[in-house]
Short mmCIF file of C-alpha atoms in Angstrom, two decimals:
data_model
loop_
_atom_site.label_atom_id
_atom_site.label_comp_id
_atom_site.label_asym_id
_atom_site.label_seq_id
_atom_site.Cartn_x
_atom_site.Cartn_y
_atom_site.Cartn_z
CA MET A 1 -73.36 -6.14 55.29
CA LEU A 2 -76.47 -6.11 57.48
CA SER A 3 -77.26 -2.84 59.24
CA ILE A 4 -78.66 -2.94 62.76
CA LEU A 5 -80.85 0.03 61.80
CA ASN A 6 -82.63 -1.99 59.12
CA LEU A 7 -83.51 -4.92 61.32
CA THR A 8 -87.14 -5.77 61.84
CA LYS A 9 -88.63 -6.37 65.25
CA THR A 10 -88.22 -10.11 64.69
CA HIS A 11 -84.56 -9.70 63.77
CA LYS A 12 -83.92 -7.59 66.85
CA LEU A 13 -85.59 -10.20 69.03
CA ILE A 14 -83.34 -12.88 67.53
CA LEU A 15 -80.29 -10.68 68.08
CA ALA A 16 -81.25 -10.15 71.71
CA THR A 17 -81.73 -13.89 72.14
CA PHE A 18 -78.27 -14.61 70.77
CA ALA A 19 -76.74 -11.97 72.99
CA PHE A 20 -78.34 -13.67 75.98
CA LEU A 21 -77.10 -17.06 74.81
CA ALA A 22 -73.62 -15.63 74.37
CA VAL A 23 -73.62 -14.54 78.00
CA LEU A 24 -74.66 -18.03 79.01
CA ALA A 25 -72.06 -19.62 76.75
CA PHE A 26 -69.13 -17.56 77.92
CA GLY A 27 -70.22 -16.67 81.44
CA SER A 28 -71.48 -19.89 82.89
CA GLY A 29 -68.98 -22.32 81.38
CA ARG A 30 -69.73 -25.69 79.79
CA ALA A 31 -71.10 -28.74 81.53
CA HIS A 32 -68.50 -31.01 83.02
CA ALA A 33 -67.49 -34.00 80.91
CA ALA A 34 -64.60 -36.42 81.17
CA THR A 35 -62.72 -38.29 78.45
CA LEU A 36 -61.17 -41.70 79.05
CA ASN A 37 -58.80 -43.34 76.58
CA VAL A 38 -58.78 -47.13 76.54
CA THR A 39 -55.08 -47.84 76.71
CA GLY A 40 -52.65 -49.62 79.01
CA GLY A 41 -54.24 -50.28 82.39
CA CYS A 42 -57.36 -48.34 81.46
CA THR A 43 -59.31 -51.22 79.96
CA LEU A 44 -62.76 -50.87 78.43
CA PRO A 45 -64.53 -52.42 81.48
CA ILE A 46 -62.68 -50.08 83.88
CA ALA A 47 -63.45 -47.08 81.68
CA ILE A 48 -67.16 -47.94 81.80
CA ASP A 49 -66.98 -48.43 85.57
CA SER A 50 -65.37 -44.98 85.86
CA VAL A 51 -68.17 -43.31 83.91
CA ASN A 52 -70.80 -45.17 85.93
CA ALA A 53 -69.16 -44.11 89.21
CA GLY A 54 -68.38 -40.57 88.10
CA ALA A 55 -64.83 -41.04 89.35
CA ASN A 56 -61.58 -42.59 88.19
CA GLN A 57 -61.35 -46.29 88.89
CA SER A 58 -58.06 -48.13 89.28
CA GLY A 59 -56.11 -47.90 86.02
CA CYS A 60 -58.04 -45.02 84.44
CA THR A 61 -57.38 -41.29 84.68
CA ALA A 62 -59.82 -39.03 82.88
CA THR A 63 -58.93 -35.84 81.09
CA GLY A 64 -61.21 -32.83 80.81
CA ALA A 65 -63.13 -30.72 83.29
CA GLY A 66 -64.33 -33.67 85.34
CA TYR A 67 -67.04 -36.29 85.21
CA GLY A 68 -70.50 -35.06 84.31
CA THR A 69 -73.11 -35.37 81.60
CA GLY A 70 -72.01 -37.15 78.45
CA ASP A 71 -68.58 -38.48 79.37
CA THR A 72 -66.59 -39.98 76.51
CA ILE A 73 -64.71 -43.25 76.11
CA THR A 74 -62.36 -43.56 73.13
CA ILE A 75 -61.15 -46.94 71.90
CA PRO A 76 -58.11 -46.99 69.59
CA ALA A 77 -57.65 -49.09 66.47
CA GLY A 78 -57.17 -52.77 67.18
CA THR A 79 -59.17 -55.56 68.80
CA VAL A 80 -60.53 -55.61 72.35
CA THR A 81 -61.30 -59.20 73.37
CA LEU A 82 -63.61 -59.57 76.35
CA ALA A 83 -63.00 -61.95 79.24
CA ALA A 84 -66.36 -61.22 80.94
CA ASP A 85 -69.57 -59.32 80.30
CA LEU A 86 -68.97 -55.60 79.95
CA PRO A 87 -70.48 -53.59 82.82
CA LEU A 88 -73.94 -52.19 82.16
CA LEU A 89 -73.96 -48.59 80.95
CA THR A 90 -75.79 -46.84 83.79
CA GLU A 91 -74.88 -43.24 82.93
CA SER A 92 -75.06 -41.22 79.73
CA VAL A 93 -71.93 -41.86 77.70
CA GLU A 94 -70.33 -41.56 74.29
CA ILE A 95 -68.21 -44.48 73.07
CA HIS A 96 -66.07 -43.85 70.00
CA GLY A 97 -63.82 -46.22 68.12
CA ALA A 98 -61.29 -45.36 65.43
CA GLY A 99 -63.48 -46.63 62.58
CA MET A 100 -65.86 -49.49 61.83
CA SER A 101 -63.06 -51.33 60.03
CA GLN A 102 -60.37 -50.40 62.56
CA THR A 103 -61.75 -50.93 66.09
CA THR A 104 -63.22 -54.35 66.89
CA ILE A 105 -64.91 -55.50 70.09
CA ASN A 106 -64.64 -59.29 70.13
CA GLY A 107 -67.33 -60.36 72.57
CA ASN A 108 -65.78 -63.81 72.90
CA ALA A 109 -69.29 -65.06 73.85
CA TRP A 110 -69.75 -62.32 76.49
CA LYS A 111 -72.24 -59.44 76.55
CA VAL A 112 -71.00 -56.25 74.93
CA PHE A 113 -72.88 -52.93 75.11
CA GLU A 114 -76.02 -53.02 77.25
CA THR A 115 -77.68 -50.30 79.30
CA GLY A 116 -79.14 -50.32 82.79
CA MET A 117 -80.57 -46.83 83.20
CA ALA A 118 -83.98 -45.24 83.72
CA SER A 119 -83.12 -42.35 81.38
CA GLY A 120 -80.18 -40.81 79.58
CA SER A 121 -78.41 -41.03 76.24
CA VAL A 122 -75.87 -43.35 74.67
CA THR A 123 -73.76 -42.73 71.58
CA VAL A 124 -71.73 -45.49 69.94
CA THR A 125 -69.70 -44.82 66.79
CA ASP A 126 -66.92 -46.11 64.58
CA LEU A 127 -66.46 -49.71 65.62
CA LYS A 128 -67.29 -53.33 64.93
CA VAL A 129 -68.86 -55.84 67.34
CA THR A 130 -68.46 -59.55 66.76
CA ALA A 131 -68.98 -62.83 68.66
CA SER A 132 -71.26 -61.27 71.27
CA LYS A 133 -73.44 -63.14 73.71
CA ALA A 134 -76.95 -62.60 72.31
CA THR A 135 -77.57 -58.96 71.33
CA ALA A 136 -74.52 -56.98 70.22
CA ILE A 137 -75.91 -53.59 71.30
CA GLN A 138 -78.97 -53.19 73.54
CA LEU A 139 -80.20 -49.76 74.61
CA VAL A 140 -83.13 -49.47 77.03
CA ASN A 141 -84.89 -46.29 78.21
CA CYS A 142 -82.43 -43.89 76.62
CA ASP A 143 -81.84 -41.83 73.52
CA GLY A 144 -79.48 -43.52 71.11
CA VAL A 145 -77.05 -42.33 68.44
CA LEU A 146 -75.36 -45.05 66.40
CA GLU A 147 -72.99 -44.25 63.55
CA ASN A 148 -70.52 -46.26 61.51
CA ILE A 149 -71.14 -49.60 63.22
CA GLU A 150 -70.71 -53.14 61.95
CA VAL A 151 -72.30 -56.07 63.77
CA ASP A 152 -70.86 -59.41 62.68
CA GLY A 153 -72.79 -62.35 64.10
CA THR A 154 -69.96 -64.81 63.50
CA GLY A 155 -69.28 -66.62 66.77
CA GLN A 156 -72.38 -65.18 68.44
CA THR A 157 -74.07 -67.26 71.16
CA GLY A 158 -77.64 -67.18 72.45
CA ASN A 159 -80.23 -65.10 70.62
CA ALA A 160 -79.15 -64.01 67.14
CA ASN A 161 -79.76 -60.28 67.50
CA GLY A 162 -77.92 -57.29 66.13
CA ILE A 163 -79.16 -54.04 67.69
CA ILE A 164 -82.17 -53.94 70.03
CA ILE A 165 -83.57 -50.66 71.39
CA PHE A 166 -86.71 -50.35 73.51
CA SER A 167 -88.36 -48.42 76.30
CA SER A 168 -90.13 -49.81 79.35
CA ASN A 169 -91.59 -46.51 80.52
CA SER A 170 -93.58 -43.58 79.14
CA ALA A 171 -90.58 -41.50 78.05
CA SER A 172 -90.33 -39.81 74.65
CA LEU A 173 -87.02 -40.86 73.08
CA ASP A 174 -84.99 -40.39 69.90
CA VAL A 175 -82.94 -42.87 67.90
CA SER A 176 -80.59 -41.86 65.11
CA ALA A 177 -78.62 -44.46 63.16
CA GLU A 178 -76.40 -44.01 60.12
CA ASN A 179 -74.00 -46.29 58.27
CA ILE A 180 -74.96 -49.56 59.96
CA TYR A 181 -73.98 -52.99 58.62
CA ILE A 182 -75.47 -56.04 60.36
CA HIS A 183 -74.75 -59.49 58.97
CA SER A 184 -74.13 -63.19 59.57
CA LEU A 185 -76.75 -63.69 62.30
CA THR A 186 -77.73 -67.35 62.71
CA GLY A 187 -80.51 -68.37 65.10
CA THR A 188 -80.53 -71.91 66.45
CA ASN A 189 -82.15 -71.67 69.90
CA GLY A 190 -85.83 -71.35 68.98
CA GLN A 191 -85.96 -67.58 69.51
CA TYR A 192 -86.65 -64.97 66.83
CA ALA A 193 -83.59 -63.51 65.16
CA GLU A 194 -83.72 -59.72 64.90
CA GLY A 195 -81.43 -57.41 62.99
CA PHE A 196 -82.32 -53.88 64.07
CA SER A 197 -85.31 -53.45 66.38
CA VAL A 198 -86.80 -50.35 68.01
CA GLY A 199 -89.88 -50.66 70.22
CA SER A 200 -91.85 -48.30 72.46
CA ARG A 201 -93.74 -49.83 75.37
CA ALA A 202 -95.78 -48.77 78.39
CA GLY A 203 -97.06 -45.61 76.71
CA GLY A 204 -93.67 -44.40 75.50
CA HIS A 205 -92.79 -42.78 72.19
CA TYR A 206 -89.85 -43.07 69.79
CA ASP A 207 -88.77 -40.85 66.93
CA VAL A 208 -86.49 -42.95 64.74
CA ASN A 209 -84.29 -41.91 61.84
CA ILE A 210 -82.20 -44.57 60.10
CA ASN A 211 -80.07 -43.82 57.05
CA ASN A 212 -77.65 -46.06 55.15
CA ILE A 213 -78.19 -49.49 56.67
CA THR A 214 -77.48 -52.94 55.25
CA LEU A 215 -78.82 -56.15 56.75
CA ALA A 216 -77.66 -59.39 55.16
CA ASN A 217 -77.15 -63.11 55.71
CA VAL A 218 -79.62 -63.60 58.56
CA HIS A 219 -80.89 -67.14 59.01
CA ASN A 220 -83.01 -69.00 61.55
CA THR A 221 -83.90 -72.66 61.58
CA LEU A 222 -86.27 -72.96 64.56
CA ALA A 223 -88.06 -69.58 64.66
CA GLY A 224 -88.83 -66.57 62.51
CA VAL A 225 -86.78 -63.54 61.54
CA ASN A 226 -87.47 -59.84 62.03
CA GLY A 227 -85.04 -57.87 59.94
CA ILE A 228 -85.64 -54.20 60.65
CA ILE A 229 -88.67 -54.00 62.95
CA LEU A 230 -90.29 -50.88 64.38
CA SER A 231 -92.96 -51.52 66.97
CA ALA A 232 -95.33 -49.68 69.28
CA GLY A 233 -96.80 -51.23 72.41
CA TYR A 234 -96.21 -54.66 73.81
CA PRO A 235 -98.75 -57.35 74.76
CA GLY A 236 -99.77 -56.75 78.36
CA ASN A 237 -97.60 -53.64 78.75
CA GLY A 238 -99.94 -50.92 77.54
CA GLY A 239 -99.73 -48.87 74.37
CA GLY A 240 -97.06 -46.77 72.74
CA THR A 241 -96.22 -44.80 69.63
CA ILE A 242 -93.34 -44.81 67.19
CA THR A 243 -92.64 -42.63 64.15
CA SER A 244 -89.83 -43.71 61.84
CA VAL A 245 -88.10 -42.55 58.68
CA ILE A 246 -85.85 -45.08 56.95
CA SER A 247 -83.73 -44.25 53.90
CA ASN A 248 -81.10 -46.03 51.81
CA ALA A 249 -81.49 -49.54 53.20
CA THR A 250 -80.37 -52.79 51.61
CA ILE A 251 -81.80 -56.07 52.88
CA HIS A 252 -80.57 -59.30 51.30
CA ASP A 253 -80.53 -63.04 52.01
CA ILE A 254 -82.89 -63.31 54.99
CA THR A 255 -84.26 -66.82 55.49
CA SER A 256 -86.16 -69.01 57.93
CA SER A 257 -88.11 -72.24 58.06
CA LEU A 258 -90.95 -70.10 59.48
CA ILE A 259 -92.17 -66.56 58.81
CA VAL A 260 -89.74 -63.81 57.77
CA ALA A 261 -90.43 -60.09 58.13
CA PRO A 262 -87.38 -58.34 56.65
CA PHE A 263 -88.98 -54.91 57.04
CA ALA A 264 -91.77 -54.85 59.61
CA THR A 265 -93.90 -52.31 61.43
CA PHE A 266 -96.06 -53.59 64.27
CA ALA A 267 -98.43 -52.20 66.91
CA ALA A 268 -99.86 -53.96 69.98
CA ALA A 269 -102.71 -52.23 71.79
CA THR A 270 -103.43 -53.83 75.15
CA ASN A 271 -104.57 -51.57 77.99
CA GLY A 272 -103.92 -48.59 75.72
CA ASP A 273 -103.87 -47.59 72.05
CA SER A 274 -100.76 -47.93 69.90
CA THR A 275 -99.68 -46.25 66.67
CA ALA A 276 -96.71 -47.18 64.50
CA THR A 277 -95.96 -45.03 61.45
CA THR A 278 -93.05 -45.71 59.10
CA ASN A 279 -91.91 -43.81 56.02
CA ILE A 280 -89.53 -45.73 53.77
CA ASN A 281 -87.43 -44.21 51.00
CA ASN A 282 -85.00 -45.88 48.60
CA ILE A 283 -84.90 -49.44 49.89
CA THR A 284 -83.63 -52.53 48.07
CA ILE A 285 -84.99 -55.86 49.37
CA THR A 286 -83.98 -59.14 47.75
CA GLY A 287 -83.38 -62.79 48.54
CA VAL A 288 -86.00 -63.30 51.26
CA ARG A 289 -87.13 -66.89 51.89
CA GLY A 290 -89.80 -67.93 54.39
CA PHE A 291 -93.25 -69.36 54.96
CA ALA A 292 -96.69 -68.37 56.17
CA GLY A 293 -97.09 -67.48 59.81
CA SER A 294 -98.55 -69.70 62.50
CA GLY A 295 -99.68 -69.19 66.08
CA ILE A 296 -99.65 -65.48 66.87
CA THR A 297 -98.63 -64.66 63.27
CA ALA A 298 -101.27 -66.86 61.61
CA GLY A 299 -102.81 -65.15 58.58
CA LEU A 300 -99.62 -63.33 57.65
CA ASN A 301 -97.11 -64.26 54.99
CA THR A 302 -93.40 -63.79 54.61
CA ALA A 303 -93.01 -60.59 52.56
CA ALA A 304 -90.59 -57.75 51.89
CA PHE A 305 -92.86 -55.34 53.81
CA TYR A 306 -94.96 -56.51 56.72
CA ALA A 307 -97.51 -54.36 58.59
CA ALA A 308 -99.52 -55.95 61.38
CA GLY A 309 -101.11 -55.28 64.72
CA LEU A 310 -103.14 -56.73 67.52
CA ALA A 311 -105.62 -55.15 69.89
CA GLY A 312 -106.76 -56.72 73.14
CA GLY A 313 -109.85 -55.12 74.68
CA PRO A 314 -112.86 -53.76 72.81
CA SER A 315 -111.71 -50.16 73.29
CA ASP A 316 -108.08 -50.82 72.27
CA GLU A 317 -106.95 -49.67 68.84
CA ALA A 318 -103.74 -50.48 66.98
CA ASN A 319 -102.80 -48.37 63.96
CA VAL A 320 -100.01 -49.44 61.64
CA SER A 321 -98.97 -47.52 58.55
CA ILE A 322 -96.07 -48.04 56.14
CA THR A 323 -95.54 -45.60 53.28
CA VAL A 324 -93.00 -46.66 50.67
CA SER A 325 -91.32 -44.68 47.89
CA ASN A 326 -88.47 -45.26 45.44
CA SER A 327 -88.00 -48.86 46.57
CA LEU A 328 -86.95 -52.00 44.74
CA MET A 329 -88.30 -55.46 45.62
CA ALA A 330 -87.54 -58.76 43.92
CA ASP A 331 -86.88 -62.45 44.55
CA ASN A 332 -88.72 -62.48 47.88
CA LEU A 333 -90.63 -65.73 48.35
CA ASN A 334 -93.32 -67.03 50.69
CA ASN A 335 -93.33 -70.82 50.38
CA GLY A 336 -91.80 -70.45 46.93
CA VAL A 337 -94.27 -67.79 45.72
CA SER A 338 -93.33 -64.15 45.14
CA SER A 339 -94.42 -61.97 48.08
CA ASN A 340 -93.58 -58.30 48.64
CA CYS A 341 -96.41 -57.02 50.89
CA SER A 342 -98.28 -58.60 53.80
CA TYR A 343 -100.50 -56.92 56.37
CA GLY A 344 -103.19 -57.97 58.76
CA ASP A 345 -104.87 -58.22 62.15
CA MET A 346 -103.35 -60.68 64.62
CA SER A 347 -105.86 -59.98 67.41
CA GLY A 348 -107.90 -63.12 66.90
CA ASN A 349 -104.80 -65.26 67.29
CA VAL A 350 -104.49 -64.19 70.94
CA GLY A 351 -108.16 -63.73 71.79
CA GLY A 352 -108.13 -59.98 71.15
CA VAL A 353 -111.31 -58.15 70.22
CA GLY A 354 -110.03 -54.62 69.58
CA THR A 355 -109.58 -52.69 66.35
CA VAL A 356 -106.56 -52.96 64.07
CA ASN A 357 -105.91 -50.69 61.11
CA SER A 358 -102.90 -51.81 59.09
CA ILE A 359 -101.95 -50.51 55.68
CA ILE A 360 -99.03 -50.36 53.25
CA THR A 361 -99.27 -47.49 50.79
CA SER A 362 -97.10 -46.00 48.08
CA ALA A 363 -95.72 -42.50 47.71
CA GLY A 364 -94.67 -43.45 44.18
CA TYR A 365 -91.76 -44.85 42.17
CA ASN A 366 -91.64 -48.37 43.57
CA ILE A 367 -90.63 -51.31 41.38
CA SER A 368 -91.56 -54.90 42.24
CA ASP A 369 -91.51 -58.25 40.49
CA ASP A 370 -95.08 -59.13 41.48
CA ALA A 371 -98.46 -57.52 42.20
CA SER A 372 -98.75 -58.40 45.89
CA CYS A 373 -98.55 -54.74 46.99
CA ALA A 374 -102.10 -53.64 46.20
CA GLY A 375 -101.45 -50.10 47.41
CA PHE A 376 -98.61 -49.55 44.94
CA ASN A 377 -100.71 -47.67 42.40
CA GLN A 378 -99.18 -44.21 42.43
CA PRO A 379 -97.25 -42.39 39.67
CA GLY A 380 -94.00 -44.15 38.89
CA ASP A 381 -94.98 -47.47 40.48
CA GLN A 382 -94.15 -50.53 38.36
CA LYS A 383 -95.36 -54.06 39.08
CA ASN A 384 -94.55 -57.48 37.63
CA ILE A 385 -91.17 -56.33 36.32
CA SER A 386 -89.19 -59.44 35.42
CA ASN A 387 -85.62 -58.21 34.94
CA ILE A 388 -84.90 -56.67 38.36
CA ILE A 389 -82.65 -59.43 39.67
CA SER A 390 -80.82 -60.00 36.39
CA THR A 391 -79.75 -56.33 36.39
CA LEU A 392 -78.55 -56.22 40.00
CA GLY A 393 -74.96 -56.83 41.00
CA PRO A 394 -74.04 -58.96 44.03
CA LEU A 395 -73.99 -57.52 47.53
CA GLN A 396 -70.50 -56.12 47.87
CA ASN A 397 -68.39 -53.09 48.70
CA ASN A 398 -69.26 -50.54 46.04
CA GLY A 399 -67.83 -47.65 48.05
CA GLY A 400 -69.18 -45.94 51.12
CA ASN A 401 -69.54 -47.46 54.58
CA VAL A 402 -72.05 -50.24 53.87
CA PRO A 403 -72.24 -52.85 51.10
CA THR A 404 -74.85 -52.41 48.38
CA ARG A 405 -76.21 -54.14 45.27
CA ALA A 406 -75.24 -52.08 42.23
CA LEU A 407 -77.69 -51.32 39.44
CA LEU A 408 -76.31 -52.77 36.21
CA PRO A 409 -76.90 -51.23 32.77
CA GLY A 410 -80.43 -52.01 31.65
CA SER A 411 -81.88 -52.03 35.16
CA PRO A 412 -85.48 -50.79 35.28
CA ALA A 413 -84.52 -48.85 38.43
CA ILE A 414 -82.19 -46.47 36.57
CA SER A 415 -83.65 -42.95 36.25
CA ALA A 416 -87.03 -44.32 37.37
CA GLY A 417 -87.35 -42.64 40.76
CA GLY A 418 -88.73 -39.46 42.23
CA ALA A 419 -86.91 -36.91 44.34
CA VAL A 420 -87.41 -37.28 48.09
CA LEU A 421 -86.79 -34.37 50.41
CA GLY A 422 -83.90 -35.15 52.71
CA VAL A 423 -82.56 -38.03 50.59
CA ALA A 424 -79.85 -36.26 48.60
CA THR A 425 -77.40 -39.18 48.46
CA ASP A 426 -77.50 -42.95 48.16
CA ALA A 427 -76.26 -45.49 50.71
CA ARG A 428 -72.67 -44.89 49.57
CA GLY A 429 -72.86 -41.11 49.82
CA ILE A 430 -73.15 -40.62 46.04
CA ALA A 431 -75.29 -37.61 45.17
CA ARG A 432 -78.73 -38.29 43.75
CA PRO A 433 -79.84 -36.01 40.90
CA GLY A 434 -82.79 -33.72 41.51
CA THR A 435 -84.68 -35.35 38.65
CA CYS A 436 -84.80 -38.98 37.57
CA PRO A 437 -82.85 -40.50 40.48
CA SER A 438 -82.47 -44.26 40.68
CA VAL A 439 -84.89 -46.45 42.60
CA GLY A 440 -83.45 -48.35 45.57
CA ALA A 441 -80.47 -47.81 47.84
CA TYR A 442 -77.92 -47.50 45.01
CA GLN A 443 -77.69 -44.52 42.67
CA PHE A 444 -76.60 -45.43 39.14
CA GLU A 445 -73.93 -42.99 38.02
CA GLY A 446 -73.88 -41.54 34.54
CA ALA A 447 -77.57 -41.85 33.69
CA VAL A 448 -79.15 -38.61 32.48
CA CYS A 449 -82.86 -37.99 31.96
CA ALA A 450 -83.84 -37.30 28.38
CA ALA A 451 -84.60 -33.62 27.89
CA SER A 452 -88.08 -34.42 26.62
CA THR A 453 -88.92 -36.67 29.55
CA THR A 454 -91.36 -35.33 32.09
CA ASN A 455 -90.44 -37.05 35.32
CA ALA A 456 -92.40 -36.64 38.50
CA GLY A 457 -89.04 -36.96 40.16
CA THR A 458 -89.32 -33.19 40.34
CA ASN A 459 -92.45 -33.44 42.47
CA ALA A 460 -90.63 -32.86 45.75
CA SER A 461 -90.97 -29.19 46.48
CA ALA A 462 -88.11 -27.49 48.26
CA PRO A 463 -88.70 -26.95 51.97
CA ASN A 464 -88.72 -23.48 53.45
CA THR A 465 -85.34 -23.64 55.12
CA GLY A 466 -84.95 -19.90 55.27
CA ILE A 467 -81.52 -20.19 53.64
CA GLY A 468 -80.63 -16.90 52.03
CA SER A 469 -83.12 -14.93 54.12
CA THR A 470 -82.04 -11.91 56.14
CA THR A 471 -82.93 -13.71 59.35
CA THR A 472 -80.76 -16.69 58.55
CA GLN A 473 -77.87 -14.51 57.36
CA LEU A 474 -77.96 -12.76 60.71
CA ILE A 475 -78.06 -16.05 62.59
CA ASN A 476 -75.17 -17.43 60.55
CA VAL A 477 -73.03 -14.38 61.34
CA LEU A 478 -73.77 -14.57 65.05
CA ALA A 479 -73.44 -18.33 65.18
CA GLY A 480 -70.07 -18.11 63.49
CA LEU A 481 -68.87 -15.54 66.00
CA LEU A 482 -70.18 -17.46 68.97
CA GLY A 483 -69.43 -20.97 67.76
CA LEU A 484 -73.13 -21.81 67.99
CA GLY A 485 -73.58 -23.74 64.77
CA LEU A 486 -75.94 -26.13 66.52
CA LEU A 487 -78.34 -23.29 67.23
CA THR A 488 -78.46 -22.44 63.54
CA TYR A 489 -79.33 -26.05 62.88
CA VAL A 490 -82.07 -25.99 65.51
CA PHE A 491 -83.47 -22.76 64.09
CA ARG A 492 -83.63 -24.24 60.61
CA LYS A 493 -85.19 -27.41 61.95
CA GLN A 494 -87.90 -25.33 63.62
CA GLN A 495 -88.55 -23.57 60.32
CA LEU A 496 -88.90 -26.92 58.59
CA SER A 497 -91.42 -28.10 61.14
CA SER A 498 -93.44 -24.90 61.20
#
């Protein structure tokens, strides 16, 4: 048991801080927040209107302390079929279904979730959206949390988009997404089809963290396809920055008669510099079909990974960086030829004269069926491997919340990876071993590294989380007493970043 007499000055300062926070927690009360249950006369549109107005609208009666910051709408199991566009989300809100396989929003060719706010936050969890008008979920100028969501493009009208998130101001925003399945998007109207897009514009910044996402069966006949695209800046809108970490993603069967960018990072520097940085861990990309770019994308090819930028004026600079580790790429074709990496400068295509720096590099343990990724020359990287596809199962439910392609016995991806800090499980939630994990989004179960094998999968040093330290023990005790588990998390996060 810790003794107050043995505490250091730092420990005493922490104790005093928690005492102060306890006074705030118990003395000042919590922020007002209302909960609305979609049932009976309280329909989903009326519930949204109530949150927007900060007052009960006809048919809805909120529970809780009253309307305030972060009101909640709960939608039970079953199907909600729209008869008109849902109201714009103009206030911060949390929308929770009963599960991505239990609660369905049938757009019925109407708009579903779309924001109309200058700032705020939106959380959407545990539901499925189908048959929407254009984009299923569009969040603008707000933080976003998306968990356990399926977007089914069947019956969709207009643009074939899954989830689109962007800023039109200089705000610094966060996006967190986990267990996302987007599929069956079909573009026919001459506009790009996009699966999951996040873009900062007008000098804004995004921090993006996406874990466990599957994008499949996306097709476009009259324009290109952006699968998962992370972009900074926008032509004519000034610069921007975006920093992204993507783990446990499966991308399969993405096709177009034009260029396809299943996993793209892009920066546009016009009237301001732009920087887009993406770190990718444990991705499986297969079944991509497309052609070389034209017009603004001339000089680029369809490829599994696509890094490009454009810069307008002579002082504008666009920086694009993708770092890939533990990823599996095969059967991705540009005009019938294997293509896994493409990067370049698009400035000349629009009369730009600025500077573009675009690069795709390896952090090790990537396996591809060609040699198009020149930067994949780190320990564990394997090129021109011919049996990747023959040792992959079909895209299907292999457990977990999103479909995956299983590694079959004999796969070169089995026990061929390196440990990545923060990626302790695969896309299904199966634990990855600390040494010799599988490459790609799926962890093969049962494989054990040979005792004599030296695997750089142990190269990921443990972060200084402070777990087990006297300081953290003290914080855990106090947090448990005060119910302030989030503060423990924040403290640890600060230690990680220090």
